[in-house]
CSV table of N, CA and C in Angstrom, one decimal:
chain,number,residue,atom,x,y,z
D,897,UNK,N,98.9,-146.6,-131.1
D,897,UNK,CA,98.2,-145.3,-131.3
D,897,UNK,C,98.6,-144.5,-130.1
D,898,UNK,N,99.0,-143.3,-130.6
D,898,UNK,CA,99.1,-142.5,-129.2
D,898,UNK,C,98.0,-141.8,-128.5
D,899,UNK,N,97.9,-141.4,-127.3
D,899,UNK,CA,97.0,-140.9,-126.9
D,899,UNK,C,97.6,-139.6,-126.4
D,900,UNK,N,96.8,-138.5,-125.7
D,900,UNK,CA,97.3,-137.0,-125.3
D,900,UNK,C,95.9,-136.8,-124.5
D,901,UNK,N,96.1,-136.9,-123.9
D,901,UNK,CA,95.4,-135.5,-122.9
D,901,UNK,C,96.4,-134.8,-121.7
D,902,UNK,N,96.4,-133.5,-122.1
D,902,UNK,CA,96.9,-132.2,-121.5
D,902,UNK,C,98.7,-132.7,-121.7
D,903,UNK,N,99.0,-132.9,-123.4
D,903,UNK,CA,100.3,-133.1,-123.7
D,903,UNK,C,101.0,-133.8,-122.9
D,904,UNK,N,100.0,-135.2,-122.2
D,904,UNK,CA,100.8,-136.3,-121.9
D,904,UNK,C,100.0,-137.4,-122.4
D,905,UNK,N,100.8,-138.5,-122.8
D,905,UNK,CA,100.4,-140.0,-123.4
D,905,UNK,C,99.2,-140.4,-121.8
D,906,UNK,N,98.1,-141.0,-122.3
D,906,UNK,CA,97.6,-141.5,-121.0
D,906,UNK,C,96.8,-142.5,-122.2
D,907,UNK,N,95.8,-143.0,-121.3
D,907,UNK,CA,95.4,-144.4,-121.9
D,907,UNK,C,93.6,-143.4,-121.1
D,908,UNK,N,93.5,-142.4,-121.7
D,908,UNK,CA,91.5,-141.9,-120.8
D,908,UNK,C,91.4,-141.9,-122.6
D,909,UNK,N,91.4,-141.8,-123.5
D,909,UNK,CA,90.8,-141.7,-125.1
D,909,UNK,C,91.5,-142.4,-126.2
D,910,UNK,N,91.6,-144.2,-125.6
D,910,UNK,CA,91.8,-145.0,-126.4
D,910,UNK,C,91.4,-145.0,-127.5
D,911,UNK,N,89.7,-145.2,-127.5
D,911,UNK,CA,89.2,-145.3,-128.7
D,911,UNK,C,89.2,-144.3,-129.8
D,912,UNK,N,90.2,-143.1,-129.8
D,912,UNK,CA,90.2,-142.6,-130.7
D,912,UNK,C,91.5,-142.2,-131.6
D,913,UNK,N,91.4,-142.2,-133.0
D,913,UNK,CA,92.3,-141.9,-133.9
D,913,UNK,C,93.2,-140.8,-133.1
D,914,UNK,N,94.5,-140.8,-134.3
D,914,UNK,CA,95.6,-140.2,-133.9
D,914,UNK,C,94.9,-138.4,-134.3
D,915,UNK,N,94.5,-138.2,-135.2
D,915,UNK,CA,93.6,-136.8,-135.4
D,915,UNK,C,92.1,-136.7,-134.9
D,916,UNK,N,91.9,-135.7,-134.2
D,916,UNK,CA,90.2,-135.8,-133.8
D,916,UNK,C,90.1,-134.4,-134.3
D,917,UNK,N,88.8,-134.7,-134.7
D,917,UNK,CA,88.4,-133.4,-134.7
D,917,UNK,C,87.5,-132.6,-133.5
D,918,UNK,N,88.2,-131.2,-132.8
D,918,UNK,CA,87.7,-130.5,-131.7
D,918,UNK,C,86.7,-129.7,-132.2
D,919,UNK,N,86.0,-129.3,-130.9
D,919,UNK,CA,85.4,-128.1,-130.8
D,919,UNK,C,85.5,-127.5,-129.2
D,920,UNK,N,85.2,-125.5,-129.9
D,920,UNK,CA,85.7,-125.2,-128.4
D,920,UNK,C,84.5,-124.4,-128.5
D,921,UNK,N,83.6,-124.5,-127.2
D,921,UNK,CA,82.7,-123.6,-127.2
D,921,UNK,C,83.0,-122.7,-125.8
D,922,UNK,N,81.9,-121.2,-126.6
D,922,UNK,CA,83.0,-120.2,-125.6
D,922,UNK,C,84.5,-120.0,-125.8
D,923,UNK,N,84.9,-119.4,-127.4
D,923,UNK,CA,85.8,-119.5,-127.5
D,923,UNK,C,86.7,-118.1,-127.2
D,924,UNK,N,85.2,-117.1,-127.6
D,924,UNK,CA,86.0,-115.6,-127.0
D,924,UNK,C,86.3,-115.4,-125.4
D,925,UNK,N,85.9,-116.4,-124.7
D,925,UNK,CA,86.4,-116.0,-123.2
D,925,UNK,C,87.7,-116.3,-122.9
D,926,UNK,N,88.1,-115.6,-121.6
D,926,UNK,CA,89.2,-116.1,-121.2
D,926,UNK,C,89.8,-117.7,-122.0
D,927,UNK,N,88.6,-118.5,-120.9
D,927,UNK,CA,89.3,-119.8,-120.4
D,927,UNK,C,89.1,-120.6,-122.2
D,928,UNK,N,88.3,-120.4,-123.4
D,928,UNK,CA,88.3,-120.1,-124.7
D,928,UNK,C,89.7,-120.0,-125.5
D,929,UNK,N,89.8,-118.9,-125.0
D,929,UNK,CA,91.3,-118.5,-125.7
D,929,UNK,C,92.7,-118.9,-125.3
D,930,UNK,N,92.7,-119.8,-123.8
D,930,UNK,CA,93.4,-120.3,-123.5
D,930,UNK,C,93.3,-122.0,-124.0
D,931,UNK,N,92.4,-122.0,-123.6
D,931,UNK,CA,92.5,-124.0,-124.7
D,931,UNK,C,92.8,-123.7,-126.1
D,932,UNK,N,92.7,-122.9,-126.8
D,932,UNK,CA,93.5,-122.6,-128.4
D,932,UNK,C,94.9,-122.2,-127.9
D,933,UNK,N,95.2,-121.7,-127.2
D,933,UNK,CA,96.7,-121.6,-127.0
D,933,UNK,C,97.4,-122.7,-126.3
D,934,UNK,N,96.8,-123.6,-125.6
D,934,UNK,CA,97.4,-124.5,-125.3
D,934,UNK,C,97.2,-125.5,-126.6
D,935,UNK,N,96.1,-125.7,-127.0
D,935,UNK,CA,95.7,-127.1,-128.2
D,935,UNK,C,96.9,-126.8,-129.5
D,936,UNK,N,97.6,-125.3,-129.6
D,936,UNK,CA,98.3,-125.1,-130.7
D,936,UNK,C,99.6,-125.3,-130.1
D,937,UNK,N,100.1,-124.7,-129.1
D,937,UNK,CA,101.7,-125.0,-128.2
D,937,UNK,C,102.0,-126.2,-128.1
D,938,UNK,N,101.1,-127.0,-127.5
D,938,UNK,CA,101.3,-128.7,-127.2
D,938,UNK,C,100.8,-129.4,-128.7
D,939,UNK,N,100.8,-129.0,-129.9
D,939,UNK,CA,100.9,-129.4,-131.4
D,939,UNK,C,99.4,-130.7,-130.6
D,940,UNK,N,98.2,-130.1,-130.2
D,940,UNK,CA,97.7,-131.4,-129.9
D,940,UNK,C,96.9,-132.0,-131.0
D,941,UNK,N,96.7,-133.9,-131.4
D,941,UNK,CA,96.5,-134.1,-132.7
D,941,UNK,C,94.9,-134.0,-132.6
D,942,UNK,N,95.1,-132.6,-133.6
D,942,UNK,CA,93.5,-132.4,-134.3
D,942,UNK,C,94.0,-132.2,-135.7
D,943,UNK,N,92.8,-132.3,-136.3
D,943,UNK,CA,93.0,-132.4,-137.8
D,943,UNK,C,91.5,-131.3,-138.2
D,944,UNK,N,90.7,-131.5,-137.2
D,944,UNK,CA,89.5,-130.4,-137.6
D,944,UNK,C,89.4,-129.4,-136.1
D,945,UNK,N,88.7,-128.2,-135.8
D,945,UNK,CA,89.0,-127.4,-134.8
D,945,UNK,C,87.9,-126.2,-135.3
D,946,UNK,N,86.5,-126.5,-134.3
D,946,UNK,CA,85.6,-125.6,-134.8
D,946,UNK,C,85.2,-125.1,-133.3
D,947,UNK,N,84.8,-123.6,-133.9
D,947,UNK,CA,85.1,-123.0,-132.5
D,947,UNK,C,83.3,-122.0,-132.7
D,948,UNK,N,82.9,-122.0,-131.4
D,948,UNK,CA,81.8,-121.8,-131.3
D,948,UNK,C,81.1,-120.9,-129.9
D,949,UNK,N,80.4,-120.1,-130.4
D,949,UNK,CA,80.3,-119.3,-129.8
D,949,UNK,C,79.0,-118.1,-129.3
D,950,UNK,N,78.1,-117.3,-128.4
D,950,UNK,CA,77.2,-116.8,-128.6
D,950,UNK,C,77.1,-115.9,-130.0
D,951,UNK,N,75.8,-115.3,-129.8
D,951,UNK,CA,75.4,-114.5,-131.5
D,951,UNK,C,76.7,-113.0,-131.6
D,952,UNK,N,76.9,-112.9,-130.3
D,952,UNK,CA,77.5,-111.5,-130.2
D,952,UNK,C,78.9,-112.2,-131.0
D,953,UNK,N,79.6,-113.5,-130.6
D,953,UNK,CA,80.9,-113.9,-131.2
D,953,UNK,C,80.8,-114.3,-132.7
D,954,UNK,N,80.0,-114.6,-132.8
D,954,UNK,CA,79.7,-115.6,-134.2
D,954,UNK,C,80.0,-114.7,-135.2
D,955,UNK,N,80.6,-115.3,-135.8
D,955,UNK,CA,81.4,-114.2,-136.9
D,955,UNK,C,82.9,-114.2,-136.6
D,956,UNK,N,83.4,-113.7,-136.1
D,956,UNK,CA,84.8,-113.2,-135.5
D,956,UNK,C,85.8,-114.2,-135.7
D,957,UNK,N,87.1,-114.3,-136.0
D,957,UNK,CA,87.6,-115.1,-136.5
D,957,UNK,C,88.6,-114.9,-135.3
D,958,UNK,N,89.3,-116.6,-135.3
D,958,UNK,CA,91.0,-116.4,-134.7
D,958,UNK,C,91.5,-117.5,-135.2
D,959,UNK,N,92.6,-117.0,-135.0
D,959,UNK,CA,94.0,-117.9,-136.2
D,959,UNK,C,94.1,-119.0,-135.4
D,960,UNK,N,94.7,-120.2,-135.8
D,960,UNK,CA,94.9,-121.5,-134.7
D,960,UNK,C,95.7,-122.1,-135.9
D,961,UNK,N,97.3,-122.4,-135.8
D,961,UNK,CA,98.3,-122.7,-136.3
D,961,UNK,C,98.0,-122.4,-138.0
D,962,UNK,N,98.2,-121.1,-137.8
D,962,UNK,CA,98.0,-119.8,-139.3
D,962,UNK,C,97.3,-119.8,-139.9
D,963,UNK,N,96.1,-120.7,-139.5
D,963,UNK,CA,94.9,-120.5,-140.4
D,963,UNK,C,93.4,-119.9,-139.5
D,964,UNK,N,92.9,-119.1,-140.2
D,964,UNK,CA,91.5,-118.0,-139.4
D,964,UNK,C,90.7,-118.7,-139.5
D,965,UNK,N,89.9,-119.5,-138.3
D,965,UNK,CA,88.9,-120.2,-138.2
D,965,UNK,C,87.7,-119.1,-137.3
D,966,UNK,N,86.4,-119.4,-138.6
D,966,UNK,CA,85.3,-118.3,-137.5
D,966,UNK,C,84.6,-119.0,-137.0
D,967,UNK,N,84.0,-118.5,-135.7
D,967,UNK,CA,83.5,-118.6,-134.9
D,967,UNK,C,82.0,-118.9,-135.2
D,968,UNK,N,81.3,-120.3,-135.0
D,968,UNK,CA,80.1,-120.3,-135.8
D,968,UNK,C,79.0,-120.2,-134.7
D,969,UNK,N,77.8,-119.4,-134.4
D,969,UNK,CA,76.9,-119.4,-133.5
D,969,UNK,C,76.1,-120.8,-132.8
D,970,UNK,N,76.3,-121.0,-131.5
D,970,UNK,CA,75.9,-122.2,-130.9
D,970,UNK,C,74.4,-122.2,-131.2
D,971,UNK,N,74.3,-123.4,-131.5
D,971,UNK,CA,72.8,-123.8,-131.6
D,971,UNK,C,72.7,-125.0,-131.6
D,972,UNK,N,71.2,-125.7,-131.3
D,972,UNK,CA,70.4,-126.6,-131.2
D,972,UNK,C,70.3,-127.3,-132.9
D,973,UNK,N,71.3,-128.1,-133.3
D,973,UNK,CA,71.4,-128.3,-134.5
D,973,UNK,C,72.5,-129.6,-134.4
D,974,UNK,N,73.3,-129.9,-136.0
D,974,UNK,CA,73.8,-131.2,-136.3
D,974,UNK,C,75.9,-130.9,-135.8
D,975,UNK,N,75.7,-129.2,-135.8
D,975,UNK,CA,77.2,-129.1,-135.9
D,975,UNK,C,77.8,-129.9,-135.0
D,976,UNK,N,77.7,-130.4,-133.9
D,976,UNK,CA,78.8,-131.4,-133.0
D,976,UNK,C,78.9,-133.1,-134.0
D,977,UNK,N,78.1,-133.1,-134.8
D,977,UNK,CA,78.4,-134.6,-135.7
D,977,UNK,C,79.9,-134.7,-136.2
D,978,UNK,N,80.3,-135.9,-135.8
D,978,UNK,CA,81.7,-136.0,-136.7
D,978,UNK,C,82.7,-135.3,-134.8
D,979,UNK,N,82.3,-134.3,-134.1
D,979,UNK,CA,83.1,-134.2,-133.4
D,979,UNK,C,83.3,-135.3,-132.1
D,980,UNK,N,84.7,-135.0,-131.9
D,980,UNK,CA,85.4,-136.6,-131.2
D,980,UNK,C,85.3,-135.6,-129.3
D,981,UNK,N,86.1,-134.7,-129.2
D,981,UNK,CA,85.9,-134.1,-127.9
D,981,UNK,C,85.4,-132.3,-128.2
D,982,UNK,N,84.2,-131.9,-127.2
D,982,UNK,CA,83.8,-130.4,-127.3
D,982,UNK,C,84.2,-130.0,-125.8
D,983,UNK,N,85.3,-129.3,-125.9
D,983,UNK,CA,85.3,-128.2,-124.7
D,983,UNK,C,84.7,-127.4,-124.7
D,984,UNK,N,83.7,-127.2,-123.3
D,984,UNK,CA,82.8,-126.4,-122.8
D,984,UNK,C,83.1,-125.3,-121.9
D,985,UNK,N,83.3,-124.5,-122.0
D,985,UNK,CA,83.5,-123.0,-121.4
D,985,UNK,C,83.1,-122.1,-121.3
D,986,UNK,N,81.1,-122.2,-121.2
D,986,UNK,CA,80.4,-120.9,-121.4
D,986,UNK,C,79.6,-120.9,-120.2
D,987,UNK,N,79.5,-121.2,-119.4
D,987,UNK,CA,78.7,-120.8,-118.6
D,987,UNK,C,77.8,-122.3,-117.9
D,988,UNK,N,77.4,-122.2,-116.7
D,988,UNK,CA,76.3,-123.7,-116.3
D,988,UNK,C,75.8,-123.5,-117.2
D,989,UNK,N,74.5,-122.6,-117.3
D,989,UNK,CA,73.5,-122.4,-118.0
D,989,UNK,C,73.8,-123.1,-119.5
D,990,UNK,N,74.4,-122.6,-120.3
D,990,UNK,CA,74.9,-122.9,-121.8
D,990,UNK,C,75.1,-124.3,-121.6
D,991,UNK,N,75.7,-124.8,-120.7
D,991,UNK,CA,76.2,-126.0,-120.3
D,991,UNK,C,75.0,-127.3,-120.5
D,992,UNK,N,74.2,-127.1,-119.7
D,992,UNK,CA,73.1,-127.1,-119.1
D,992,UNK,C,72.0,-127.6,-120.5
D,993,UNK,N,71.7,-126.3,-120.9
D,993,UNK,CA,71.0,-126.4,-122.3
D,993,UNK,C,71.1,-127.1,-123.2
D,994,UNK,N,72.7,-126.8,-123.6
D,994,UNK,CA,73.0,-127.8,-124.9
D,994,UNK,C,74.3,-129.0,-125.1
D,995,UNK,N,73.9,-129.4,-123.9
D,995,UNK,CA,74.6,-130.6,-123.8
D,995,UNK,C,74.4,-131.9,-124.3
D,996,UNK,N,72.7,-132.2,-124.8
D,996,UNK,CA,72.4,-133.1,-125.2
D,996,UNK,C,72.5,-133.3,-126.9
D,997,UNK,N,72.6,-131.4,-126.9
D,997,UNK,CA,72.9,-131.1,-128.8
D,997,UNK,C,74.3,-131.7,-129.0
D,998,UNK,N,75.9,-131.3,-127.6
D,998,UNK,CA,77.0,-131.5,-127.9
D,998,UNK,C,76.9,-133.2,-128.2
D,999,UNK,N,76.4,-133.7,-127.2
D,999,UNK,CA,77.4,-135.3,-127.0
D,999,UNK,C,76.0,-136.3,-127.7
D,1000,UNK,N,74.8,-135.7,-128.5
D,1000,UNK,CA,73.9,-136.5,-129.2
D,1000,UNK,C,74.8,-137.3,-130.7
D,1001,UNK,N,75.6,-137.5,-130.8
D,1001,UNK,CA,76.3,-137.8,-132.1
D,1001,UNK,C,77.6,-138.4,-131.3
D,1002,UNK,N,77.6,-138.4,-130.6
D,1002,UNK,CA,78.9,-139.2,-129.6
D,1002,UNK,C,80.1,-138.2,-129.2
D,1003,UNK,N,80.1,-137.4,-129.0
D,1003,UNK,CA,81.2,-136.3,-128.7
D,1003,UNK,C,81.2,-136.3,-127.4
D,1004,UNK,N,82.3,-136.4,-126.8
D,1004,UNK,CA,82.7,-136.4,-125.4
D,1004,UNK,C,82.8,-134.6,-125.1
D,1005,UNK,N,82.1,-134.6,-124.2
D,1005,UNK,CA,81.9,-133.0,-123.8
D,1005,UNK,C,82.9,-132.9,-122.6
D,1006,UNK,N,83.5,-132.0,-122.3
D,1006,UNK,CA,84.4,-131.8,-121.3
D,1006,UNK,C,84.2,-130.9,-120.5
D,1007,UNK,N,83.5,-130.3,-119.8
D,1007,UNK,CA,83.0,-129.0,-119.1
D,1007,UNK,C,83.4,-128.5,-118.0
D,1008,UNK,N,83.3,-126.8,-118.3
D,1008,UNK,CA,84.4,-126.3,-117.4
D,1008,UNK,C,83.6,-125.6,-116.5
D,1009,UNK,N,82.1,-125.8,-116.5
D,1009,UNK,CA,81.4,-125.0,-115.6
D,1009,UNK,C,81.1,-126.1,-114.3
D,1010,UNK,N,80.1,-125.4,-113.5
D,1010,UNK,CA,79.9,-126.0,-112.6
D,1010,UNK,C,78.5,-127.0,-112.7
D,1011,UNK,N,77.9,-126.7,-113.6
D,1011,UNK,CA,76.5,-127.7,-113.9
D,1011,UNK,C,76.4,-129.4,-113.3
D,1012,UNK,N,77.6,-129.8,-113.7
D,1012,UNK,CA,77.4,-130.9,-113.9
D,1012,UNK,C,78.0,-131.8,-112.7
D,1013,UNK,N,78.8,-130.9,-111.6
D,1013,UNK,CA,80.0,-131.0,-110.8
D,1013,UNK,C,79.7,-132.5,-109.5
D,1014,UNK,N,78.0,-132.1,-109.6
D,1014,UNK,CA,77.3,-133.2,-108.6
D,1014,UNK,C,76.5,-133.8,-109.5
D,1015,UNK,N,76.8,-134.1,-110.3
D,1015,UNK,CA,75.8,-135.3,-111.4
D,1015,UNK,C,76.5,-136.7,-110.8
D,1016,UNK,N,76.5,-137.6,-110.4
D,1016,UNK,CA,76.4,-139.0,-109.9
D,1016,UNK,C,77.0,-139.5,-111.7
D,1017,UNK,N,76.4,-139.1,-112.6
D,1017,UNK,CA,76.5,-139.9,-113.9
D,1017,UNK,C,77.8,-139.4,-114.5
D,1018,UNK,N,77.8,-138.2,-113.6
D,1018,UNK,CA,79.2,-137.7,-115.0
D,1018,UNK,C,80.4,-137.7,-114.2
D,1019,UNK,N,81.4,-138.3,-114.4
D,1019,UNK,CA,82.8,-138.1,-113.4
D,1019,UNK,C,83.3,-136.7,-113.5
D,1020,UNK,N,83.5,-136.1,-112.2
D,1020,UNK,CA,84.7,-135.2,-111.9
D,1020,UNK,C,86.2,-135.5,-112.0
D,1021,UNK,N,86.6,-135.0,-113.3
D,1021,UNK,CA,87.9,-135.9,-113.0
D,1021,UNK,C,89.2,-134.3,-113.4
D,1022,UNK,N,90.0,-135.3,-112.3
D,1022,UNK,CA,91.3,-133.9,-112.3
D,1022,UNK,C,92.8,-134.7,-112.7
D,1023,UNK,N,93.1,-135.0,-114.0
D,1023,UNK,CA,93.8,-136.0,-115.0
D,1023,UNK,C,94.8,-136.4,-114.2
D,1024,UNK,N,95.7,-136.2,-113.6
D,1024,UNK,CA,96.6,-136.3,-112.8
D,1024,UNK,C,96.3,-137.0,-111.7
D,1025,UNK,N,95.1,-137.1,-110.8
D,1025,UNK,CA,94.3,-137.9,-109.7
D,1025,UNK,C,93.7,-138.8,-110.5
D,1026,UNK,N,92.7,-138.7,-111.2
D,1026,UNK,CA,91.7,-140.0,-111.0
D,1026,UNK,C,91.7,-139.9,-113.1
D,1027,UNK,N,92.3,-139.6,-113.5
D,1027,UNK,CA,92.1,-139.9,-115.2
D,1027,UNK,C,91.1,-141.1,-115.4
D,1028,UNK,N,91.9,-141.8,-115.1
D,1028,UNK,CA,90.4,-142.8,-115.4
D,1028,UNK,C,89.4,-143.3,-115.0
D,1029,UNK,N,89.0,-142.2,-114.2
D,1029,UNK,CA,87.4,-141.8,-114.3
D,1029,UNK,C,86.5,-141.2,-115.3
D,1030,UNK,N,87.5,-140.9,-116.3
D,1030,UNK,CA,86.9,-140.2,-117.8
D,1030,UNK,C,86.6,-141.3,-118.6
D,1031,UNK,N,86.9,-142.5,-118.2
D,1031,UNK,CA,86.4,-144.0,-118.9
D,1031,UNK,C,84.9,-143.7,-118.9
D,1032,UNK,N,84.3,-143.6,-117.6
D,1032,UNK,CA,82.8,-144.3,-117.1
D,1032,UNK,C,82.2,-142.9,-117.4
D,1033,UNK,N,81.7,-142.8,-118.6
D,1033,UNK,CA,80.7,-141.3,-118.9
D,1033,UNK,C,79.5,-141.5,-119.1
D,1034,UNK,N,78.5,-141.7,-118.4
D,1034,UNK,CA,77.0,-142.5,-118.9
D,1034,UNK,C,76.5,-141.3,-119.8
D,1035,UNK,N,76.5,-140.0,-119.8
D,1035,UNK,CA,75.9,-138.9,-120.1
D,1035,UNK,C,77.1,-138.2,-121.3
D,1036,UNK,N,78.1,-139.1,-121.2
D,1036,UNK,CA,78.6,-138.4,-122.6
D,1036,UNK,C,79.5,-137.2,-122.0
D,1037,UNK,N,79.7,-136.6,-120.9
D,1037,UNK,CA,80.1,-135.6,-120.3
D,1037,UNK,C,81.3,-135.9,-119.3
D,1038,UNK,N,82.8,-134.9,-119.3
D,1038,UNK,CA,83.2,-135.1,-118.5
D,1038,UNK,C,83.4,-133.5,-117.5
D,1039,UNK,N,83.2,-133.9,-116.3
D,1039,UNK,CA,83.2,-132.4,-115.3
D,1039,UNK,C,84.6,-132.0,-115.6
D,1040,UNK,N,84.9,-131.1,-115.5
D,1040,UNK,CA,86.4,-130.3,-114.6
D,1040,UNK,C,86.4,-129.5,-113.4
D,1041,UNK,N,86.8,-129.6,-112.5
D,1041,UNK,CA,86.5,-128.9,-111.1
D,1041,UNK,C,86.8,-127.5,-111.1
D,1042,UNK,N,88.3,-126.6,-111.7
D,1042,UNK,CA,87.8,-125.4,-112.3
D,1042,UNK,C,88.2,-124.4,-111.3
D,1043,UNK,N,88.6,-125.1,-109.9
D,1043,UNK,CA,88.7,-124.3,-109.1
D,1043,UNK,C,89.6,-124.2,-108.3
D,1044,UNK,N,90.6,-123.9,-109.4
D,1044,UNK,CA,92.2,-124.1,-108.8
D,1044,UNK,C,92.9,-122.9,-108.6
């Protein structure tokens, strides 16, 4: 089975199929609209791809390899069920809040704020240095440092 994170083979998301299904929350931001342009360039293997977003976004559609996927309003609900990895890109706060909604169904959350940067439980990991520190996730969460 192959693996990919950041369009290289590594061995940090063994246990999962060759298709996952993503989610990107915070998709109208910058750093949002750049994980869909990289997830579509680097052909990365998803097979589902839900993108998520405050009330102001929700609604709004963007294309992701020719097909318009809308933007469905984050909430305190079941929508992360069935997802394999949720990139997080909205803020500590957002972060913060609904983290236990992202990774309660097993979804590996990946977060790009600073919330979680000094959590003891969640690795900081920068793929290239320490990848397999994304093994040991007690919280379901992996940090990104973000400040490059």
């Amino acid at each position: 089975m192959k693996r990919l994170v950041a369009g290289k083979q590594t061995t940090v998301f063994t246990q999962y199929r060759t298709k996952m299904k993503i989610a990107i929350v915070g998709t109208s931001g910058a750093v949002g609209q750049e994980l869909l342009r990289v997830l579509e360039e680097r052909n990365f293997p998803l097979n589902e791809l839900l993108l998520f977003g405050s009330s102001r976004s929700a609604g709004s559609s963007y294309t992701f390899k020719g097909k318009s996927i809308t933007v469905k309003e984050l909430q305190h609900n079941d929508d992360f069920k069935g997802v394999d990895i949720a990139f997080v890109s909205a803020g500590g706060s957002t972060s913060l809040e609904y983290a236990d909604t992202i990774t309660k169904h097993g979804a590996i959350m990946i977060d790009n704020s600073s919330a979680f940067r000094m959590d003891d439980d969640v690795p900081l990991v920068v793929p290239e240095i320490n990848g397999e520190d994304a093994l040991n996730r007690p919280k379901g969460i992996i940090a990104n440092p973000n400040c490059t």
